[in-house]
Short mmCIF file of C-alpha atoms and ligand atoms in Angstrom, two decimals:
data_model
loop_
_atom_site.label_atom_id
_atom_site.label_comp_id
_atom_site.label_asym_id
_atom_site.label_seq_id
_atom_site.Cartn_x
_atom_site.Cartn_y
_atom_site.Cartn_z
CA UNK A 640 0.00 0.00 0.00
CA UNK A 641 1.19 3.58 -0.79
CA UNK A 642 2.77 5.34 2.20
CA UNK A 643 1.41 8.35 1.58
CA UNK A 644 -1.89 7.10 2.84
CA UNK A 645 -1.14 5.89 5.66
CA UNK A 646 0.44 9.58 6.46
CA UNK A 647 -2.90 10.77 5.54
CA UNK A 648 -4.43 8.51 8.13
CA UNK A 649 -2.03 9.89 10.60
CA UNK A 650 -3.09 13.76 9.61
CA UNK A 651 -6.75 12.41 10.07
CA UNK A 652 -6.25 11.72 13.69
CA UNK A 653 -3.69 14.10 14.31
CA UNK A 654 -6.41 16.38 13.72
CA UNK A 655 -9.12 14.63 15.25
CA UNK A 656 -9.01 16.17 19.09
CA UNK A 657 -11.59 18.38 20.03
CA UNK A 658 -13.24 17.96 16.11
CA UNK A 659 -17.29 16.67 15.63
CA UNK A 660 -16.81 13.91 12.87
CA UNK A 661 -19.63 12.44 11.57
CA UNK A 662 -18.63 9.04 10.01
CA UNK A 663 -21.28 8.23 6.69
CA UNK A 664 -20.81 5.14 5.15
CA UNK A 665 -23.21 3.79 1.64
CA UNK A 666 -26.93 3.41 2.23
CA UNK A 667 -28.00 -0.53 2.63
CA UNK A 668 -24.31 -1.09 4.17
CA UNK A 669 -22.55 -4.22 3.92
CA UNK A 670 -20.08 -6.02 6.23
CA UNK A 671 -17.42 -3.98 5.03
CA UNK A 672 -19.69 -0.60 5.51
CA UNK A 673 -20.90 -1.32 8.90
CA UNK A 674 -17.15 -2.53 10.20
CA UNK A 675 -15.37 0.48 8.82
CA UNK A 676 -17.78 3.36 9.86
CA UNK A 677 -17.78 1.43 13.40
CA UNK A 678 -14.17 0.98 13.73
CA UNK A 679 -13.59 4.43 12.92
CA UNK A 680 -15.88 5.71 15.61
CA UNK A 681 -13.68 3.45 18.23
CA UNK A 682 -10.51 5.09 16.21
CA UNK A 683 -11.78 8.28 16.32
CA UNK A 684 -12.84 8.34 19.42
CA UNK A 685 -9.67 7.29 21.27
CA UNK A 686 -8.20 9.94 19.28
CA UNK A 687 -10.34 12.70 21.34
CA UNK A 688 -13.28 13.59 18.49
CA UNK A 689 -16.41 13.71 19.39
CA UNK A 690 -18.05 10.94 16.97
CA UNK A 691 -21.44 10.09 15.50
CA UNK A 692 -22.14 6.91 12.96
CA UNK A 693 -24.45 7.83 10.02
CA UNK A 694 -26.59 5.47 7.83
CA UNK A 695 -29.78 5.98 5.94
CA UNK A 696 -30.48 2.11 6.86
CA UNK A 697 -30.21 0.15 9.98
CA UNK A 698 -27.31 -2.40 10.55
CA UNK A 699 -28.27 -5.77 8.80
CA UNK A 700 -29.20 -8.86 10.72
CA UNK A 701 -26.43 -10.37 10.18
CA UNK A 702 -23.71 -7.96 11.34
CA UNK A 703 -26.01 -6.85 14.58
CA UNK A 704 -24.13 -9.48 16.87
CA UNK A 705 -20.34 -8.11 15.87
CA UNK A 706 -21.70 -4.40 15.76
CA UNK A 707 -23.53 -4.11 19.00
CA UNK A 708 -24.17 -0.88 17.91
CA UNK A 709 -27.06 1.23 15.68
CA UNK A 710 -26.45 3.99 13.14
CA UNK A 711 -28.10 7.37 13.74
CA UNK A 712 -30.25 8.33 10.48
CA UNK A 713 -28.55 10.14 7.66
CA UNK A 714 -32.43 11.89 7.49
CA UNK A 715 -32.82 13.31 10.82
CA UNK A 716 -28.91 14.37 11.04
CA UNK A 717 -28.15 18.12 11.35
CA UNK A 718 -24.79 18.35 10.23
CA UNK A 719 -24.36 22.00 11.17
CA UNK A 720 -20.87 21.66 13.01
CA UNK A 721 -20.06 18.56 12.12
CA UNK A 722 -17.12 17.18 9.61
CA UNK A 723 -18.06 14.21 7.13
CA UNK A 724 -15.91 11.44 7.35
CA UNK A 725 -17.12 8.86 4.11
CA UNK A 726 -16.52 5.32 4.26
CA UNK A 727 -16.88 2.84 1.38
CA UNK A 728 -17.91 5.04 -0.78
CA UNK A 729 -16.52 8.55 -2.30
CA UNK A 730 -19.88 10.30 -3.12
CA UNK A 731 -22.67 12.08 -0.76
CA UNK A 732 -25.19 10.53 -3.43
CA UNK A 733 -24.46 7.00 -2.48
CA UNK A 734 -24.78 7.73 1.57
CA UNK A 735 -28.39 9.95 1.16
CA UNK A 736 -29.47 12.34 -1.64
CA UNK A 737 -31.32 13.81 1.25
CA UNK A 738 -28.39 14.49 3.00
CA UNK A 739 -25.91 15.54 0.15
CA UNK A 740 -28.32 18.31 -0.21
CA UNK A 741 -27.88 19.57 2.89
CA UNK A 742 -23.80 19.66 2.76
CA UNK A 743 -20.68 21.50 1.04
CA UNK A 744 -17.77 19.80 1.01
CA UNK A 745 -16.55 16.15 2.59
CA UNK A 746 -13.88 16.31 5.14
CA UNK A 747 -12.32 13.01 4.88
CA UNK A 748 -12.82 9.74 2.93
CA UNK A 749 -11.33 6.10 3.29
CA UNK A 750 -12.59 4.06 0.41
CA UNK A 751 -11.67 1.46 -2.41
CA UNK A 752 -14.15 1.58 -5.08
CA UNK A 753 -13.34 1.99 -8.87
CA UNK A 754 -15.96 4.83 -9.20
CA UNK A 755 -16.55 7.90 -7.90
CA UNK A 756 -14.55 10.95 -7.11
CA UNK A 757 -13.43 12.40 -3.96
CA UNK A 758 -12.63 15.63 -3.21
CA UNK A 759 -12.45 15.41 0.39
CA UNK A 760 -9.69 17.58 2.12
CA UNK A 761 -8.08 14.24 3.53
CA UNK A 762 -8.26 10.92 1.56
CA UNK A 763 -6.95 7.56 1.90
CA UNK A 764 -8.20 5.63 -1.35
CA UNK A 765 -6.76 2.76 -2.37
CA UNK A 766 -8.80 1.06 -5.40
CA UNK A 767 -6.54 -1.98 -5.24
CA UNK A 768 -6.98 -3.08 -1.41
CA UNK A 769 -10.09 -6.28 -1.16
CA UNK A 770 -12.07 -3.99 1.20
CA UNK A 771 -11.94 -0.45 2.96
CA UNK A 772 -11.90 -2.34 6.39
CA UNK A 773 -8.04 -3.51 4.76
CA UNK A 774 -6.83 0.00 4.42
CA UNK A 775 -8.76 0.66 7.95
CA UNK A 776 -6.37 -1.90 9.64
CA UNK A 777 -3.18 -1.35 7.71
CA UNK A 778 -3.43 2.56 8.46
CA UNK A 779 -4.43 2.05 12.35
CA UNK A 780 -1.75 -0.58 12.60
CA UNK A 781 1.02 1.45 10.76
CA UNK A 782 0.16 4.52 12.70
CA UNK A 783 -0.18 2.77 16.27
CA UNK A 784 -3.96 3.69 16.88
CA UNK A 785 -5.73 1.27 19.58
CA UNK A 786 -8.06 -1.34 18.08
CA UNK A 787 -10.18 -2.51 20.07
CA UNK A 788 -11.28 -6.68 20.09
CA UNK A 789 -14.63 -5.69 18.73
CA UNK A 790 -12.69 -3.42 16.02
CA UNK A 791 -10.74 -6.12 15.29
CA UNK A 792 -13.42 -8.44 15.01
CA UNK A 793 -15.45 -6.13 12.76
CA UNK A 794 -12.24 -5.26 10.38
CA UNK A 795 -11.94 -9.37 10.07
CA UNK A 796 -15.55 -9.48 9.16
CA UNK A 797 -14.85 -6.22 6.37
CA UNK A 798 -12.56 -8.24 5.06
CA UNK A 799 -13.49 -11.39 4.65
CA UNK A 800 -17.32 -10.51 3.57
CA UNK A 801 -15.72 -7.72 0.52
CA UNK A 802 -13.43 -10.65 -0.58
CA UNK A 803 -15.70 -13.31 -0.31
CA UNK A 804 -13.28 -15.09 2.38
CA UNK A 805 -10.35 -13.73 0.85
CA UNK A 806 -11.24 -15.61 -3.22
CA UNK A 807 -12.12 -12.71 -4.90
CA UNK A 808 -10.12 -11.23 -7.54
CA UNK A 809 -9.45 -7.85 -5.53
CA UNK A 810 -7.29 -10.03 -2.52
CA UNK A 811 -4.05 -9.07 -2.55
CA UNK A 812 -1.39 -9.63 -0.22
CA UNK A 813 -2.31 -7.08 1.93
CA UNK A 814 -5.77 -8.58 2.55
CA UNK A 815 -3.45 -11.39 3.87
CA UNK A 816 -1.19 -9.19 5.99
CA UNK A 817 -4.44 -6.72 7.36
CA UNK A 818 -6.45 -10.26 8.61
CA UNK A 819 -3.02 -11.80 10.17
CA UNK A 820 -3.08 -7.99 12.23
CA UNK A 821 -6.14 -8.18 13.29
CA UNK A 822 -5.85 -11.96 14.52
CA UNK A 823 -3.13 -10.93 16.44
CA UNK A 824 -5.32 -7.92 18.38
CA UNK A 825 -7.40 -10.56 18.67
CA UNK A 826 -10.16 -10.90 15.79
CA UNK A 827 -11.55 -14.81 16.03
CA UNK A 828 -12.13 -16.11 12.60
CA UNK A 829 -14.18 -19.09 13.32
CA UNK A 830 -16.16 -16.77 15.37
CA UNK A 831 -16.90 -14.48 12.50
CA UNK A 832 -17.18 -17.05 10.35
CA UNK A 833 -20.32 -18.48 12.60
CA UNK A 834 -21.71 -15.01 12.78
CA UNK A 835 -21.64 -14.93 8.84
CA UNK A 836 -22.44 -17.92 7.32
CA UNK A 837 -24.43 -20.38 9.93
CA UNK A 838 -26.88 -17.31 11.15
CA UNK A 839 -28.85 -16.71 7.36
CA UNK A 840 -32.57 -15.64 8.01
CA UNK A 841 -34.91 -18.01 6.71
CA UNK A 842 -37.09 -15.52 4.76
CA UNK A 843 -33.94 -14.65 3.10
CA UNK A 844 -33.79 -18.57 2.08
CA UNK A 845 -37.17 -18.15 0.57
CA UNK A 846 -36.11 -14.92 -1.14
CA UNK A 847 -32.81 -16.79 -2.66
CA UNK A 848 -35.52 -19.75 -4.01
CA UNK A 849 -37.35 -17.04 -5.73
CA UNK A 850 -34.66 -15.70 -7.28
CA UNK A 851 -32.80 -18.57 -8.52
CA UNK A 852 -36.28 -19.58 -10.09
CA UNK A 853 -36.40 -16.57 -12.30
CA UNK A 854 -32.94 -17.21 -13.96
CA UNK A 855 -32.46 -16.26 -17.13
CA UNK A 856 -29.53 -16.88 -19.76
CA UNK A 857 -28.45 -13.70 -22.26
CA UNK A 858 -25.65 -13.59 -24.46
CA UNK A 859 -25.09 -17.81 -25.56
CA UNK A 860 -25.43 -18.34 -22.04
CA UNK A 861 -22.33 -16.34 -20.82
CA UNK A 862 -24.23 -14.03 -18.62
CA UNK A 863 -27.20 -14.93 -15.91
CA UNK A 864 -29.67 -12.23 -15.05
CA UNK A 865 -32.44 -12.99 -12.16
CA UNK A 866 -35.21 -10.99 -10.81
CA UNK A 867 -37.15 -9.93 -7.81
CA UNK A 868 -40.62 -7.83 -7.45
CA UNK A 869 -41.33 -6.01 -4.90
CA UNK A 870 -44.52 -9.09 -3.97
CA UNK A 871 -41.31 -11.34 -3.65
CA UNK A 872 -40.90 -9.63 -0.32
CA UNK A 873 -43.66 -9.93 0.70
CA UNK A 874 -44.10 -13.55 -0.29
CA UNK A 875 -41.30 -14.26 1.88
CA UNK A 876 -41.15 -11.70 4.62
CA UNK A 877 -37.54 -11.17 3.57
CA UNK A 878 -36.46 -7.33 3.87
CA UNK A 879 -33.97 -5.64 1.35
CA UNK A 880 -30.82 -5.98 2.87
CA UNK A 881 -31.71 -9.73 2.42
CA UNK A 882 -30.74 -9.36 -1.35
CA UNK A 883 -27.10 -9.26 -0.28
CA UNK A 884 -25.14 -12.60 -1.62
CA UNK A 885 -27.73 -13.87 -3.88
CA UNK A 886 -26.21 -12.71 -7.45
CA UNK A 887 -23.35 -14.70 -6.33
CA UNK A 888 -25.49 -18.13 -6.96
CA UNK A 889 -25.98 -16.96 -10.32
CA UNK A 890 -22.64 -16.12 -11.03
CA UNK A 891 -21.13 -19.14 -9.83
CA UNK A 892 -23.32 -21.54 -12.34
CA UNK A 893 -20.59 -22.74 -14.87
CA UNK A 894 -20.27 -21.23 -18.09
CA UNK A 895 -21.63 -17.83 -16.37
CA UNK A 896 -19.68 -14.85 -16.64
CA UNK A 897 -21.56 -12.40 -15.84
CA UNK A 898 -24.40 -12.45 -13.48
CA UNK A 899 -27.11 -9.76 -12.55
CA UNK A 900 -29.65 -9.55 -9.83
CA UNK A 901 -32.30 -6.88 -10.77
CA UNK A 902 -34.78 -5.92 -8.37
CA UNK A 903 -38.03 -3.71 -8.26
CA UNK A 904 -37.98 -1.02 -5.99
CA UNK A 905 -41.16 0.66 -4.13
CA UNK A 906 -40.35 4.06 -6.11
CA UNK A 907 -40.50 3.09 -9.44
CA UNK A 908 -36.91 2.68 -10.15
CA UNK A 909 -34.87 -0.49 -10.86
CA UNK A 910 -32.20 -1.57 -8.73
CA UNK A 911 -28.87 -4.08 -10.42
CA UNK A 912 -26.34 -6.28 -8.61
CA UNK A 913 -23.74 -7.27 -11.45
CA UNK A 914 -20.60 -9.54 -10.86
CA UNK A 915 -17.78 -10.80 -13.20
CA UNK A 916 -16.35 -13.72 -13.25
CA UNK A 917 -13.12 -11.48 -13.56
CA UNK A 918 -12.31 -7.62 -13.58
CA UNK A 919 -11.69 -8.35 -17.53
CA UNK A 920 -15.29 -7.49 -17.83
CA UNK A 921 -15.18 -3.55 -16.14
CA UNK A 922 -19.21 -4.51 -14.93
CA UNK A 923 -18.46 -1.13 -13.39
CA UNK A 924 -19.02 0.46 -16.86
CA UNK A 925 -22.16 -1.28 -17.48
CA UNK A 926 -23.45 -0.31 -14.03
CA UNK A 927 -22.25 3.73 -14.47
CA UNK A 928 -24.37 3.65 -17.33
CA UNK A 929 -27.46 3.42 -15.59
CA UNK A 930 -26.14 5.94 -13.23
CA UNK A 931 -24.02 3.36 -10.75
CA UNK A 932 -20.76 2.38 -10.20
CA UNK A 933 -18.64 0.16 -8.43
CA UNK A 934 -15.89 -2.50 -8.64
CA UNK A 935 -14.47 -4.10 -12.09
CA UNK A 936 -15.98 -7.33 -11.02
CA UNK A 937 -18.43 -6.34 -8.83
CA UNK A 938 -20.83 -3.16 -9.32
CA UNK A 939 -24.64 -1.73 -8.65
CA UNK A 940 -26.76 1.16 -9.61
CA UNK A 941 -30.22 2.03 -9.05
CA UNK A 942 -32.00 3.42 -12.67
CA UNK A 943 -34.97 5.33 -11.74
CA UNK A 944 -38.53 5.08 -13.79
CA UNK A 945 -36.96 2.11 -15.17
CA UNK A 946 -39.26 -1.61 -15.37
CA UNK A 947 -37.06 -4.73 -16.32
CA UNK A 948 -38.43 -4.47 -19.74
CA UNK A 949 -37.19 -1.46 -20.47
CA UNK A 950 -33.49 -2.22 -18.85
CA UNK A 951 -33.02 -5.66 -20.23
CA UNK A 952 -32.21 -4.78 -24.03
CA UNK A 953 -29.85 -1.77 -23.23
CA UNK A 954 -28.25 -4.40 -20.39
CA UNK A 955 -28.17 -7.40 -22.54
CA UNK A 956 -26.65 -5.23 -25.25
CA UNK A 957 -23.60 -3.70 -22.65
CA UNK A 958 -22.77 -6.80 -21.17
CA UNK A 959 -22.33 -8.34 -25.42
CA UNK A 960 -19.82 -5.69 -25.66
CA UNK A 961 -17.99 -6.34 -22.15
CA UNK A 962 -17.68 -9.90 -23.15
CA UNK A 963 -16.23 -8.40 -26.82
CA UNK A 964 -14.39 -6.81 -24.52
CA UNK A 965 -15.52 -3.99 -26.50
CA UNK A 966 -16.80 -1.17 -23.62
MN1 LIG B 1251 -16.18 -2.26 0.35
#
């Protein structure tokens, strides 16, 4: 990892006594959201700011044991006074359009995505680390800030839900070096690991049946879109963040290289998970042009007035040029 951000994780807590830092991570977090915009409150914290934790959504189900904590809404927040720190994400769109209204600039970002700009006045970005939670414990490791168990617990669990256990094709050797830190402050793998994959909701079962029985092959097969409708939840009971995971199954059918999960939301607008079987594919392009962004083998957006009729010929037609190659 770059020195230089590291140093720039220094200046952010050199400069964090006595400061109100509101820490705003990307609306419907995942594990990699909730652990760094909760270690940084411990971080932050120790290092004398006064700290809040901002989310339009509540922590997921799965994360509440490890968090043992709740985010303050991003709706009700009045930031007058307060500095935004961004986490795991580089744009005020992504954390509440609500909120980006209401604010100038961004103080401080940590994040690792493809898209999106920052201009926040300090910024430690790495687009090459797994996960944000890496950078979060290489920087607080490098610079001797405290992490706590529960920090350490919660960085593990960043990790190792943004890499998908440390397979996908953004692990690097620092994802290695970050979770062999954090085990030694402490962090419990198997523990996590229980937490994560042997505490799945049921109605999120039933919502993964549903889905997998709307699969649909584009493109000779190469790429594997499902859907769900809005009755779909409530057919199941499952709630949104219970979407999280599920374009993997599709993905991971052989032959698939690109997989899609598109979903109707209660506003009209259409909402896409896309994966690549490898970064080759930039499914970050196809997602910025409906307005998204993301990873180059892993990407979202949310088109609005959109119905998956309308979406699926301009989709089936950008993901026949990222196959070509050709986007
Ligand atoms: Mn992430």
């Amino acid at each position: 990892m770059d020195s230089q951000i590291a140093e720039n994780f220094r200046r952010l807590l050199s400069e964090a006594k006595g400061r109100n830092i509101a820490v705003a991570g990307h609306m419907r977090p995942d594990g990699d959201c909730v652990s760094s915009a909760l270690s940084m409150f411990e971080i932050l914290q120790a290092a004398g700011a006064n700290v809040k934790c901002l989310n339009k959504n509540e922590v997921p189900h799965l994360y509440k044991n490890l968090a043992q904590f709740e985010f303050e809404s991003t709706e009700t927040f009045d930031p007058k006074g307060w500095d935004i720190l961004l986490v795991d994400c580089s744009d005020l769109s992504r954390v509440s359009p609500a909120l980006k209204e209401k604010l100038g600039d961004v103080y401080a970002c940590i994040d690792h995505h493809e898209s999106g700009t920052s201009n926040a006045k300090i910024m430690c970005i790495d687009k090459s680390a797994g996960a944000t939670a890496e950078i979060i414990a290489l920087c607080a490791t490098e610079v001797g800030a405290k992490i706590s168990r529960r920090a350490a617990n919660l960085l593990f669990m960043g990790i190792a839900t943004d890499t998908r256990q440390f397979t996908t094709s953004s692990t690097r050797q620092e994802s290695f070096e970050a979770a062999r830190r954090l085990v030694r402050l402490g962090a419990d793998p198997n523990a996590v690991a229980q937490e994560l994959y042997q505490r799945e909701r049921a109605q999120k079962m039933a919502l993964l049946s549903v889905y997998l029985g709307t699969l649909k092959r584009l493109c000779q097969g190469r790429v594997c879109v499902g859907f769900l409708r809005r009755a779909d939840f409530e057919k199941t009971g499952a709630q949104k963040e219970d979407t999280d995971g599920l374009v993997d199954f599709a993905r991971s059918i052989d032959g698939v290289e690109i997989a899609a999960l598109l979903e109707e939301l209660e506003d009209g607008s259409v909402k896409g998970s896309l994966r690549g079987r490898t970064p080759e594919y930039s499914v970050n392009k196809i997602a910025e042009y409906f307005g998204g962004g993301g990873h180059l083998a892993a990407a979202g957006f949310t088109a609005k007035n959109q119905t998956f009729d309308t979406i699926l010929p301009k989709f089936e037609e950008l993901c026949r040029k990222s196959l070509d190659r050709d986007l």
